[in-house]
PDB file of C-alpha atoms in Angstrom:
ATOM      1  CA  MET A 957       0.000   0.000   0.000  1.00 44.00           C
ATOM      2  CA  THR A 958       1.286   3.450  -0.909  1.00 48.00           C
ATOM      3  CA  GLN A 959       2.025   5.556   2.143  1.00 50.00           C
ATOM      4  CA  THR A 960       0.461   9.011   2.453  1.00 54.00           C
ATOM      5  CA  ILE A 961       3.241  11.581   2.735  1.00 54.00           C
ATOM      6  CA  ASP A 962       3.038  15.087   4.179  1.00 61.00           C
ATOM      7  CA  THR A 963       4.229  17.121   1.194  1.00 73.00           C
ATOM      8  CA  THR A 964       5.555  20.046   3.228  1.00 79.00           C
ATOM      9  CA  ALA A 965       7.525  17.785   5.541  1.00 81.00           C
ATOM     10  CA  ASP A 966       8.721  15.769   2.548  1.00 85.00           C
ATOM     11  CA  ARG A 967      10.103  18.853   0.813  1.00 85.00           C
ATOM     12  CA  ALA A 968      12.024  19.744   3.958  1.00 89.00           C
ATOM     13  CA  LEU A 969      13.336  16.181   4.270  1.00 89.00           C
ATOM     14  CA  LYS A 970      14.478  16.095   0.648  1.00 92.00           C
ATOM     15  CA  ALA A 971      16.239  19.438   1.117  1.00 92.00           C
ATOM     16  CA  LYS A 972      18.138  17.911   4.051  1.00 90.00           C
ATOM     17  CA  HIS A 973      19.018  14.841   1.972  1.00 90.00           C
ATOM     18  CA  ARG A 974      20.269  17.001  -0.887  1.00 91.00           C
ATOM     19  CA  ALA A 975      22.440  19.036   1.496  1.00 93.00           C
ATOM     20  CA  MET A 976      23.756  15.900   3.233  1.00 93.00           C
ATOM     21  CA  TRP A 977      24.988  14.266   0.034  1.00 93.00           C
ATOM     22  CA  ALA A 978      26.644  17.521  -1.032  1.00 93.00           C
ATOM     23  CA  LEU A 979      28.806  17.397   2.107  1.00 93.00           C
ATOM     24  CA  GLY A 980      32.317  16.023   1.994  1.00 93.00           C
ATOM     25  CA  ASP A 981      33.481  14.314  -1.169  1.00 95.00           C
ATOM     26  CA  TYR A 982      31.121  11.514  -2.131  1.00 93.00           C
ATOM     27  CA  PRO A 983      32.442  11.403  -5.723  1.00 93.00           C
ATOM     28  CA  SER A 984      35.854  10.329  -4.397  1.00 92.00           C
ATOM     29  CA  VAL A 985      34.179   7.600  -2.332  1.00 94.00           C
ATOM     30  CA  ALA A 986      32.247   6.346  -5.366  1.00 93.00           C
ATOM     31  CA  ILE A 987      34.976   6.678  -7.966  1.00 88.00           C
ATOM     32  CA  GLU A 988      38.061   5.756  -5.911  1.00 90.00           C
ATOM     33  CA  LEU A 989      36.865   3.342  -3.190  1.00 94.00           C
ATOM     34  CA  ILE A 990      34.082   1.403  -4.908  1.00 96.00           C
ATOM     35  CA  PRO A 991      34.712   1.777  -8.671  1.00 95.00           C
ATOM     36  CA  GLU A 992      33.942  -1.859  -9.496  1.00 97.00           C
ATOM     37  CA  LEU A 993      30.334  -1.721  -8.307  1.00 98.00           C
ATOM     38  CA  GLY A 994      28.930   0.282 -11.211  1.00 98.00           C
ATOM     39  CA  PRO A 995      30.419  -1.904 -13.959  1.00 98.00           C
ATOM     40  CA  GLU A 996      29.260  -5.005 -12.115  1.00 98.00           C
ATOM     41  CA  LEU A 997      25.664  -3.765 -11.950  1.00 98.00           C
ATOM     42  CA  VAL A 998      25.733  -2.763 -15.618  1.00 98.00           C
ATOM     43  CA  ALA A 999      26.962  -6.227 -16.614  1.00 98.00           C
ATOM     44  CA  ALA A1000      24.426  -8.011 -14.398  1.00 98.00           C
ATOM     45  CA  SER A1001      21.637  -5.925 -15.925  1.00 98.00           C
ATOM     46  CA  GLY A1002      22.637  -6.809 -19.485  1.00 98.00           C
ATOM     47  CA  VAL A1003      22.892  -3.227 -20.746  1.00 98.00           C
ATOM     48  CA  ARG A1004      23.386  -3.206 -24.525  1.00 98.00           C
ATOM     49  CA  PRO A1005      24.297  -0.641 -27.190  1.00 98.00           C
ATOM     50  CA  GLY A1006      21.315   1.559 -27.978  1.00 98.00           C
ATOM     51  CA  ASP A1007      19.441   0.830 -24.761  1.00 98.00           C
ATOM     52  CA  ARG A1008      17.772   3.809 -23.125  1.00 98.00           C
ATOM     53  CA  VAL A1009      19.092   3.654 -19.547  1.00 98.00           C
ATOM     54  CA  LEU A1010      18.181   5.602 -16.418  1.00 98.00           C
ATOM     55  CA  ASP A1011      20.565   5.639 -13.461  1.00 98.00           C
ATOM     56  CA  VAL A1012      18.457   6.633 -10.426  1.00 98.00           C
ATOM     57  CA  ALA A1013      20.178   8.453  -7.556  1.00 98.00           C
ATOM     58  CA  ALA A1014      23.211   8.376  -9.814  1.00 98.00           C
ATOM     59  CA  GLY A1015      25.554  10.510  -7.735  1.00 96.00           C
ATOM     60  CA  ALA A1016      28.703  11.062  -9.769  1.00 95.00           C
ATOM     61  CA  GLY A1017      27.750   8.373 -12.284  1.00 97.00           C
ATOM     62  CA  ASN A1018      29.366   5.208 -10.928  1.00 95.00           C
ATOM     63  CA  ALA A1019      26.789   3.183 -12.906  1.00 98.00           C
ATOM     64  CA  ALA A1020      25.821   5.775 -15.517  1.00 98.00           C
ATOM     65  CA  VAL A1021      29.308   6.063 -17.016  1.00 98.00           C
ATOM     66  CA  PRO A1022      29.898   2.285 -17.310  1.00 98.00           C
ATOM     67  CA  ALA A1023      26.445   2.001 -18.910  1.00 98.00           C
ATOM     68  CA  ALA A1024      27.352   4.690 -21.440  1.00 98.00           C
ATOM     69  CA  LEU A1025      30.563   2.820 -22.233  1.00 98.00           C
ATOM     70  CA  THR A1026      28.445  -0.048 -23.586  1.00 98.00           C
ATOM     71  CA  GLY A1027      26.966   2.300 -26.202  1.00 98.00           C
ATOM     72  CA  ALA A1028      23.715   2.830 -24.303  1.00 98.00           C
ATOM     73  CA  ARG A1029      21.963   6.217 -24.156  1.00 98.00           C
ATOM     74  CA  VAL A1030      22.100   7.145 -20.486  1.00 98.00           C
ATOM     75  CA  VAL A1031      20.328   9.613 -18.226  1.00 98.00           C
ATOM     76  CA  ALA A1032      21.801  10.118 -14.755  1.00 98.00           C
ATOM     77  CA  SER A1033      19.226  11.454 -12.293  1.00 98.00           C
ATOM     78  CA  ASP A1034      19.968  12.596  -8.748  1.00 97.00           C
ATOM     79  CA  LEU A1035      18.442  14.748  -6.019  1.00 96.00           C
ATOM     80  CA  THR A1036      21.842  16.419  -5.476  1.00 96.00           C
ATOM     81  CA  PRO A1037      22.973  18.117  -8.689  1.00 95.00           C
ATOM     82  CA  GLU A1038      26.103  19.359  -6.912  1.00 95.00           C
ATOM     83  CA  LEU A1039      27.484  15.881  -7.618  1.00 96.00           C
ATOM     84  CA  PHE A1040      27.136  16.363 -11.368  1.00 97.00           C
ATOM     85  CA  VAL A1041      30.311  18.444 -11.651  1.00 96.00           C
ATOM     86  CA  ALA A1042      32.384  15.406 -10.708  1.00 96.00           C
ATOM     87  CA  GLY A1043      30.093  13.195 -12.760  1.00 97.00           C
ATOM     88  CA  ARG A1044      30.647  15.204 -15.928  1.00 97.00           C
ATOM     89  CA  GLU A1045      34.403  15.088 -15.357  1.00 97.00           C
ATOM     90  CA  PHE A1046      34.197  11.328 -14.794  1.00 97.00           C
ATOM     91  CA  ALA A1047      32.239  10.872 -18.034  1.00 98.00           C
ATOM     92  CA  ALA A1048      34.642  13.111 -19.960  1.00 98.00           C
ATOM     93  CA  ARG A1049      37.655  11.104 -18.776  1.00 97.00           C
ATOM     94  CA  HIS A1050      36.021   8.020 -20.265  1.00 97.00           C
ATOM     95  CA  GLY A1051      34.963   9.770 -23.458  1.00 98.00           C
ATOM     96  CA  VAL A1052      31.207   9.213 -23.093  1.00 98.00           C
ATOM     97  CA  ASP A1053      28.132  11.415 -23.108  1.00 97.00           C
ATOM     98  CA  VAL A1054      25.637  11.199 -20.228  1.00 98.00           C
ATOM     99  CA  GLU A1055      22.577  13.385 -19.678  1.00 98.00           C
ATOM    100  CA  TRP A1056      22.583  14.760 -16.111  1.00 98.00           C
ATOM    101  CA  GLU A1057      19.185  15.701 -14.715  1.00 98.00           C
ATOM    102  CA  GLU A1058      18.052  16.670 -11.229  1.00 97.00           C
ATOM    103  CA  GLY A1059      15.298  14.371  -9.982  1.00 96.00           C
ATOM    104  CA  ASP A1060      13.734  12.856  -6.888  1.00 97.00           C
ATOM    105  CA  ALA A1061      13.817   9.034  -6.879  1.00 97.00           C
ATOM    106  CA  GLU A1062      10.339   9.068  -5.319  1.00 97.00           C
ATOM    107  CA  ALA A1063       8.881  11.307  -8.063  1.00 97.00           C
ATOM    108  CA  LEU A1064      10.911  10.810 -11.228  1.00 98.00           C
ATOM    109  CA  PRO A1065      10.261  13.416 -13.953  1.00 97.00           C
ATOM    110  CA  TYR A1066       9.786  10.868 -16.767  1.00 98.00           C
ATOM    111  CA  ASP A1067       6.826   9.343 -18.554  1.00 98.00           C
ATOM    112  CA  ASP A1068       5.731   5.767 -17.951  1.00 98.00           C
ATOM    113  CA  GLY A1069       7.833   3.164 -19.745  1.00 98.00           C
ATOM    114  CA  THR A1070      10.498   5.596 -20.965  1.00 98.00           C
ATOM    115  CA  PHE A1071      13.550   3.401 -20.312  1.00 98.00           C
ATOM    116  CA  ASP A1072      14.715  -0.061 -21.356  1.00 98.00           C
ATOM    117  CA  VAL A1073      16.878  -0.417 -18.238  1.00 98.00           C
ATOM    118  CA  VAL A1074      16.531   1.314 -14.877  1.00 98.00           C
ATOM    119  CA  LEU A1075      19.579   1.067 -12.606  1.00 98.00           C
ATOM    120  CA  SER A1076      20.556   2.224  -9.162  1.00 98.00           C
ATOM    121  CA  CYS A1077      23.940   1.518  -7.598  1.00 98.00           C
ATOM    122  CA  ILE A1078      23.827   2.184  -3.833  1.00 97.00           C
ATOM    123  CA  GLY A1079      21.620   5.152  -4.650  1.00 97.00           C
ATOM    124  CA  VAL A1080      17.870   4.608  -4.488  1.00 98.00           C
ATOM    125  CA  MET A1081      18.396   2.718  -1.231  1.00 97.00           C
ATOM    126  CA  PHE A1082      18.817   6.112   0.470  1.00 97.00           C
ATOM    127  CA  ALA A1083      15.401   7.414  -0.609  1.00 96.00           C
ATOM    128  CA  PRO A1084      13.443   7.576   2.667  1.00 95.00           C
ATOM    129  CA  HIS A1085      10.142   6.084   1.445  1.00 96.00           C
ATOM    130  CA  HIS A1086      10.926   2.728  -0.086  1.00 97.00           C
ATOM    131  CA  GLN A1087       7.592   1.871  -1.656  1.00 98.00           C
ATOM    132  CA  GLN A1088       7.332   5.201  -3.458  1.00 97.00           C
ATOM    133  CA  ALA A1089      10.848   4.748  -4.838  1.00 98.00           C
ATOM    134  CA  ALA A1090      10.164   1.174  -5.953  1.00 98.00           C
ATOM    135  CA  ASP A1091       6.936   2.251  -7.620  1.00 98.00           C
ATOM    136  CA  GLU A1092       8.845   4.846  -9.614  1.00 98.00           C
ATOM    137  CA  LEU A1093      11.506   2.360 -10.726  1.00 98.00           C
ATOM    138  CA  VAL A1094       8.794   0.118 -12.131  1.00 98.00           C
ATOM    139  CA  ARG A1095       6.755   2.956 -13.629  1.00 98.00           C
ATOM    140  CA  VAL A1096       9.512   4.448 -15.776  1.00 98.00           C
ATOM    141  CA  CYS A1097      10.775   1.060 -17.006  1.00 98.00           C
ATOM    142  CA  ARG A1098       9.124  -0.218 -20.174  1.00 98.00           C
ATOM    143  CA  PRO A1099       7.182  -3.496 -20.096  1.00 98.00           C
ATOM    144  CA  GLY A1100       9.715  -6.295 -20.432  1.00 98.00           C
ATOM    145  CA  GLY A1101      12.536  -3.964 -19.440  1.00 98.00           C
ATOM    146  CA  THR A1102      15.157  -4.561 -16.753  1.00 98.00           C
ATOM    147  CA  ILE A1103      15.510  -3.154 -13.265  1.00 98.00           C
ATOM    148  CA  GLY A1104      18.978  -3.568 -11.746  1.00 98.00           C
ATOM    149  CA  LEU A1105      19.826  -2.641  -8.159  1.00 98.00           C
ATOM    150  CA  LEU A1106      22.982  -2.869  -6.082  1.00 98.00           C
ATOM    151  CA  SER A1107      22.601  -2.154  -2.359  1.00 98.00           C
ATOM    152  CA  TRP A1108      24.578  -2.593   0.850  1.00 98.00           C
ATOM    153  CA  THR A1109      23.190  -5.371   3.036  1.00 98.00           C
ATOM    154  CA  PRO A1110      21.930  -5.036   6.615  1.00 98.00           C
ATOM    155  CA  GLN A1111      24.327  -7.780   7.769  1.00 97.00           C
ATOM    156  CA  GLY A1112      27.441  -6.345   6.132  1.00 98.00           C
ATOM    157  CA  PHE A1113      29.958  -3.663   7.030  1.00 98.00           C
ATOM    158  CA  VAL A1114      27.836  -0.712   5.924  1.00 98.00           C
ATOM    159  CA  GLY A1115      24.797  -2.039   7.768  1.00 98.00           C
ATOM    160  CA  ASP A1116      26.933  -2.245  10.904  1.00 98.00           C
ATOM    161  CA  MET A1117      28.263   1.239  10.252  1.00 98.00           C
ATOM    162  CA  PHE A1118      24.773   2.746  10.213  1.00 98.00           C
ATOM    163  CA  ARG A1119      23.882   0.852  13.389  1.00 98.00           C
ATOM    164  CA  THR A1120      27.058   2.212  14.972  1.00 98.00           C
ATOM    165  CA  MET A1121      26.133   5.797  14.080  1.00 98.00           C
ATOM    166  CA  LYS A1122      22.442   5.541  14.999  1.00 97.00           C
ATOM    167  CA  PRO A1123      22.818   6.372  18.741  1.00 98.00           C
ATOM    168  CA  TYR A1124      24.599   9.597  17.783  1.00 98.00           C
ATOM    169  CA  ALA A1125      22.230  10.652  14.994  1.00 96.00           C
ATOM    170  CA  PRO A1126      18.980  12.623  15.244  1.00 94.00           C
ATOM    171  CA  PRO A1127      15.868  10.443  15.162  1.00 92.00           C
ATOM    172  CA  PRO A1128      14.708   9.613  11.642  1.00 88.00           C
ATOM    173  CA  PRO A1129      11.649  11.485  10.380  1.00 86.00           C
ATOM    174  CA  PRO A1130       8.289   9.690  10.572  1.00 85.00           C
ATOM    175  CA  GLY A1131       7.857   7.137   7.805  1.00 86.00           C
ATOM    176  CA  ALA A1132      11.513   7.029   6.759  1.00 91.00           C
ATOM    177  CA  GLN A1133      12.870   3.491   6.418  1.00 95.00           C
ATOM    178  CA  PRO A1134      16.449   2.234   6.951  1.00 96.00           C
ATOM    179  CA  ALA A1135      18.464   2.380   3.742  1.00 97.00           C
ATOM    180  CA  VAL A1136      20.057  -1.040   4.134  1.00 97.00           C
ATOM    181  CA  LEU A1137      16.686  -2.792   3.910  1.00 98.00           C
ATOM    182  CA  TRP A1138      17.227  -2.519   0.149  1.00 98.00           C
ATOM    183  CA  GLY A1139      19.975  -5.081   0.698  1.00 98.00           C
ATOM    184  CA  ASP A1140      17.427  -7.576   2.018  1.00 98.00           C
ATOM    185  CA  GLU A1141      16.044  -9.726  -0.798  1.00 97.00           C
ATOM    186  CA  ASP A1142      12.659 -10.302   0.847  1.00 97.00           C
ATOM    187  CA  HIS A1143      12.149  -6.584   1.418  1.00 98.00           C
ATOM    188  CA  VAL A1144      12.819  -5.703  -2.215  1.00 98.00           C
ATOM    189  CA  ARG A1145      10.683  -8.582  -3.476  1.00 97.00           C
ATOM    190  CA  ALA A1146       7.815  -7.183  -1.445  1.00 98.00           C
ATOM    191  CA  LEU A1147       8.414  -3.668  -2.784  1.00 98.00           C
ATOM    192  CA  LEU A1148       8.386  -4.786  -6.421  1.00 98.00           C
ATOM    193  CA  GLY A1149       5.643  -7.375  -5.935  1.00 97.00           C
ATOM    194  CA  ASP A1150       4.045  -9.119  -8.892  1.00 97.00           C
ATOM    195  CA  ARG A1151       4.923  -6.279 -11.262  1.00 98.00           C
ATOM    196  CA  VAL A1152       8.236  -8.002 -12.045  1.00 98.00           C
ATOM    197  CA  THR A1153       9.356 -11.456 -13.024  1.00 98.00           C
ATOM    198  CA  ASP A1154      12.686 -13.299 -13.393  1.00 98.00           C
ATOM    199  CA  LEU A1155      13.974 -11.731 -10.174  1.00 98.00           C
ATOM    200  CA  VAL A1156      17.531 -12.851  -9.453  1.00 98.00           C
ATOM    201  CA  THR A1157      19.728 -11.928  -6.485  1.00 98.00           C
ATOM    202  CA  ARG A1158      23.237 -12.640  -5.316  1.00 97.00           C
ATOM    203  CA  ARG A1159      25.323 -11.447  -2.404  1.00 98.00           C
ATOM    204  CA  GLN A1160      28.917 -10.429  -2.986  1.00 98.00           C
ATOM    205  CA  THR A1161      31.650  -8.511  -1.217  1.00 98.00           C
ATOM    206  CA  LEU A1162      33.813  -5.586  -2.153  1.00 97.00           C
ATOM    207  CA  THR A1163      37.296  -5.535  -0.672  1.00 97.00           C
ATOM    208  CA  CYS A1164      38.381  -2.169   0.712  1.00 97.00           C
ATOM    209  CA  ASP A1165      42.162  -2.071   1.175  1.00 96.00           C
ATOM    210  CA  ARG A1166      42.971   1.616   0.767  1.00 96.00           C
ATOM    211  CA  PHE A1167      43.715   2.499   4.403  1.00 97.00           C
ATOM    212  CA  PRO A1168      46.729   1.675   6.587  1.00 98.00           C
ATOM    213  CA  THR A1169      44.753   1.379   9.837  1.00 98.00           C
ATOM    214  CA  PRO A1170      41.132   1.283  11.052  1.00 98.00           C
ATOM    215  CA  ALA A1171      41.645   4.757  12.515  1.00 98.00           C
ATOM    216  CA  ALA A1172      42.752   6.073   9.111  1.00 98.00           C
ATOM    217  CA  TRP A1173      39.534   4.773   7.545  1.00 98.00           C
ATOM    218  CA  ALA A1174      37.434   6.380  10.305  1.00 98.00           C
ATOM    219  CA  GLU A1175      39.211   9.727   9.862  1.00 97.00           C
ATOM    220  CA  TYR A1176      38.686   9.647   6.108  1.00 97.00           C
ATOM    221  CA  TRP A1177      35.056   8.589   6.413  1.00 97.00           C
ATOM    222  CA  LYS A1178      34.147  11.407   8.825  1.00 96.00           C
ATOM    223  CA  THR A1179      35.378  13.984   6.302  1.00 96.00           C
ATOM    224  CA  ALA A1180      34.296  12.424   2.977  1.00 96.00           C
ATOM    225  CA  TYR A1181      30.964  10.630   3.505  1.00 97.00           C
ATOM    226  CA  GLY A1182      27.918  12.893   3.779  1.00 96.00           C
ATOM    227  CA  PRO A1183      25.792  10.835   6.227  1.00 96.00           C
ATOM    228  CA  THR A1184      28.730  10.475   8.615  1.00 97.00           C
ATOM    229  CA  ILE A1185      29.577  14.163   8.381  1.00 97.00           C
ATOM    230  CA  ALA A1186      25.943  14.986   9.204  1.00 96.00           C
ATOM    231  CA  VAL A1187      26.043  12.821  12.323  1.00 97.00           C
ATOM    232  CA  TYR A1188      29.235  14.466  13.521  1.00 98.00           C
ATOM    233  CA  ARG A1189      27.672  17.892  12.981  1.00 97.00           C
ATOM    234  CA  HIS A1190      24.692  16.809  15.068  1.00 97.00           C
ATOM    235  CA  ILE A1191      26.952  16.074  18.066  1.00 98.00           C
ATOM    236  CA  ALA A1192      29.583  18.753  17.415  1.00 98.00           C
ATOM    237  CA  ASP A1193      28.791  20.595  20.659  1.00 98.00           C
ATOM    238  CA  ASP A1194      29.484  17.481  22.749  1.00 98.00           C
ATOM    239  CA  PRO A1195      33.207  16.602  22.605  1.00 98.00           C
ATOM    240  CA  GLU A1196      32.704  13.432  24.658  1.00 98.00           C
ATOM    241  CA  ARG A1197      30.179  12.045  22.163  1.00 98.00           C
ATOM    242  CA  VAL A1198      32.428  13.029  19.256  1.00 98.00           C
ATOM    243  CA  ALA A1199      35.291  11.103  20.851  1.00 98.00           C
ATOM    244  CA  ALA A1200      32.987   8.157  21.539  1.00 98.00           C
ATOM    245  CA  LEU A1201      31.865   8.036  17.912  1.00 98.00           C
ATOM    246  CA  ASP A1202      35.505   8.197  16.813  1.00 98.00           C
ATOM    247  CA  ARG A1203      36.217   5.173  18.992  1.00 98.00           C
ATOM    248  CA  ASP A1204      33.136   3.281  17.837  1.00 98.00           C
ATOM    249  CA  LEU A1205      33.832   3.774  14.128  1.00 98.00           C
ATOM    250  CA  THR A1206      37.481   2.789  14.573  1.00 98.00           C
ATOM    251  CA  ALA A1207      36.400  -0.320  16.508  1.00 98.00           C
ATOM    252  CA  LEU A1208      33.916  -1.158  13.734  1.00 98.00           C
ATOM    253  CA  ALA A1209      36.650  -1.093  11.110  1.00 98.00           C
ATOM    254  CA  ALA A1210      38.924  -3.103  13.391  1.00 98.00           C
ATOM    255  CA  ARG A1211      36.274  -5.840  13.724  1.00 98.00           C
ATOM    256  CA  PHE A1212      36.105  -6.212   9.948  1.00 98.00           C
ATOM    257  CA  ASP A1213      39.841  -5.820   9.349  1.00 98.00           C
ATOM    258  CA  HIS A1214      41.498  -9.049   8.218  1.00 98.00           C
ATOM    259  CA  GLY A1215      44.634  -7.505   6.741  1.00 96.00           C
ATOM    260  CA  THR A1216      48.187  -8.219   7.791  1.00 94.00           C
ATOM    261  CA  ASP A1217      49.863  -5.268   6.078  1.00 93.00           C
ATOM    262  CA  GLY A1218      47.312  -2.485   6.220  1.00 96.00           C
ATOM    263  CA  THR A1219      43.573  -2.587   6.838  1.00 98.00           C
ATOM    264  CA  VAL A1220      41.547  -4.903   4.598  1.00 98.00           C
ATOM    265  CA  MET A1221      37.759  -5.038   4.955  1.00 98.00           C
ATOM    266  CA  ASP A1222      35.064  -6.894   3.027  1.00 98.00           C
ATOM    267  CA  TRP A1223      31.844  -4.947   2.481  1.00 98.00           C
ATOM    268  CA  GLU A1224      28.819  -7.083   1.558  1.00 98.00           C
ATOM    269  CA  TYR A1225      26.224  -5.990  -1.000  1.00 98.00           C
ATOM    270  CA  LEU A1226      23.231  -7.427  -2.835  1.00 98.00           C
ATOM    271  CA  VAL A1227      22.848  -7.373  -6.623  1.00 98.00           C
ATOM    272  CA  LEU A1228      19.236  -7.729  -7.786  1.00 98.00           C
ATOM    273  CA  THR A1229      17.878  -7.835 -11.323  1.00 98.00           C
ATOM    274  CA  ALA A1230      14.306  -8.302 -12.494  1.00 98.00           C
ATOM    275  CA  ARG A1231      12.172  -7.806 -15.594  1.00 98.00           C
ATOM    276  CA  THR A1232       8.999  -5.772 -15.608  1.00 98.00           C
ATOM    277  CA  ARG A1233       6.001  -7.738 -16.767  1.00 96.00           C
ATOM    278  CA  SER A1234       5.050  -7.299 -20.405  1.00 90.00           C
TER     279      SER A1234
END
């Protein structure tokens, strides 16, 4: 059932989300730390030359650019157009054209059935109202088209990271759902319902080995990743809580660290593909 949303409150929430993702340097996170995720989603979704592709909550284009490299015609849509500067540079370095358009994943500005393939690589999962976002993914995909999603799992590193930050964060607004539920197969099946067929999922891990110590990762993350920056700003007037969050994030990375020469962590994610019913 579609949830009734207070439009005034929703506009304020989306403004906060836009500002949050403009904090720090998310393009460096997407392009330097997790570059393999976009190409993997594009391959799993079977993007072909000439396909009309929409990358929802595209950020700096970590799926949009690999899709364009196949010869597809790609639109990258995101609530935070500040990320498009890095996205355009990313596309230019790879010699591809991508259309960059501001858009809310819960109210996409496209007609029904516009796209052959609708993708989202750790993007749409951060839309606060999951059913509205899922409805939009299905709506703008043509009958018989493909929906491809890649999301962090609740059980993996990123799920643990959000649980670690939760005691320090402001309470979520009414009706907002945890992002990592998109990494739960049963949750996404329920969101998409009988409007799709041939739904396939697999869990995989990304290896993060860019940091010498858990503390180095935590220090980087608190300056580069928008949601973490926002939490630190929320507690900025309480030095004891800031220090406690520093310790908790460092301990989180240490729990996942299995490296012997530098910090090595495996971050679990879910890849899901499905076809819209003809």
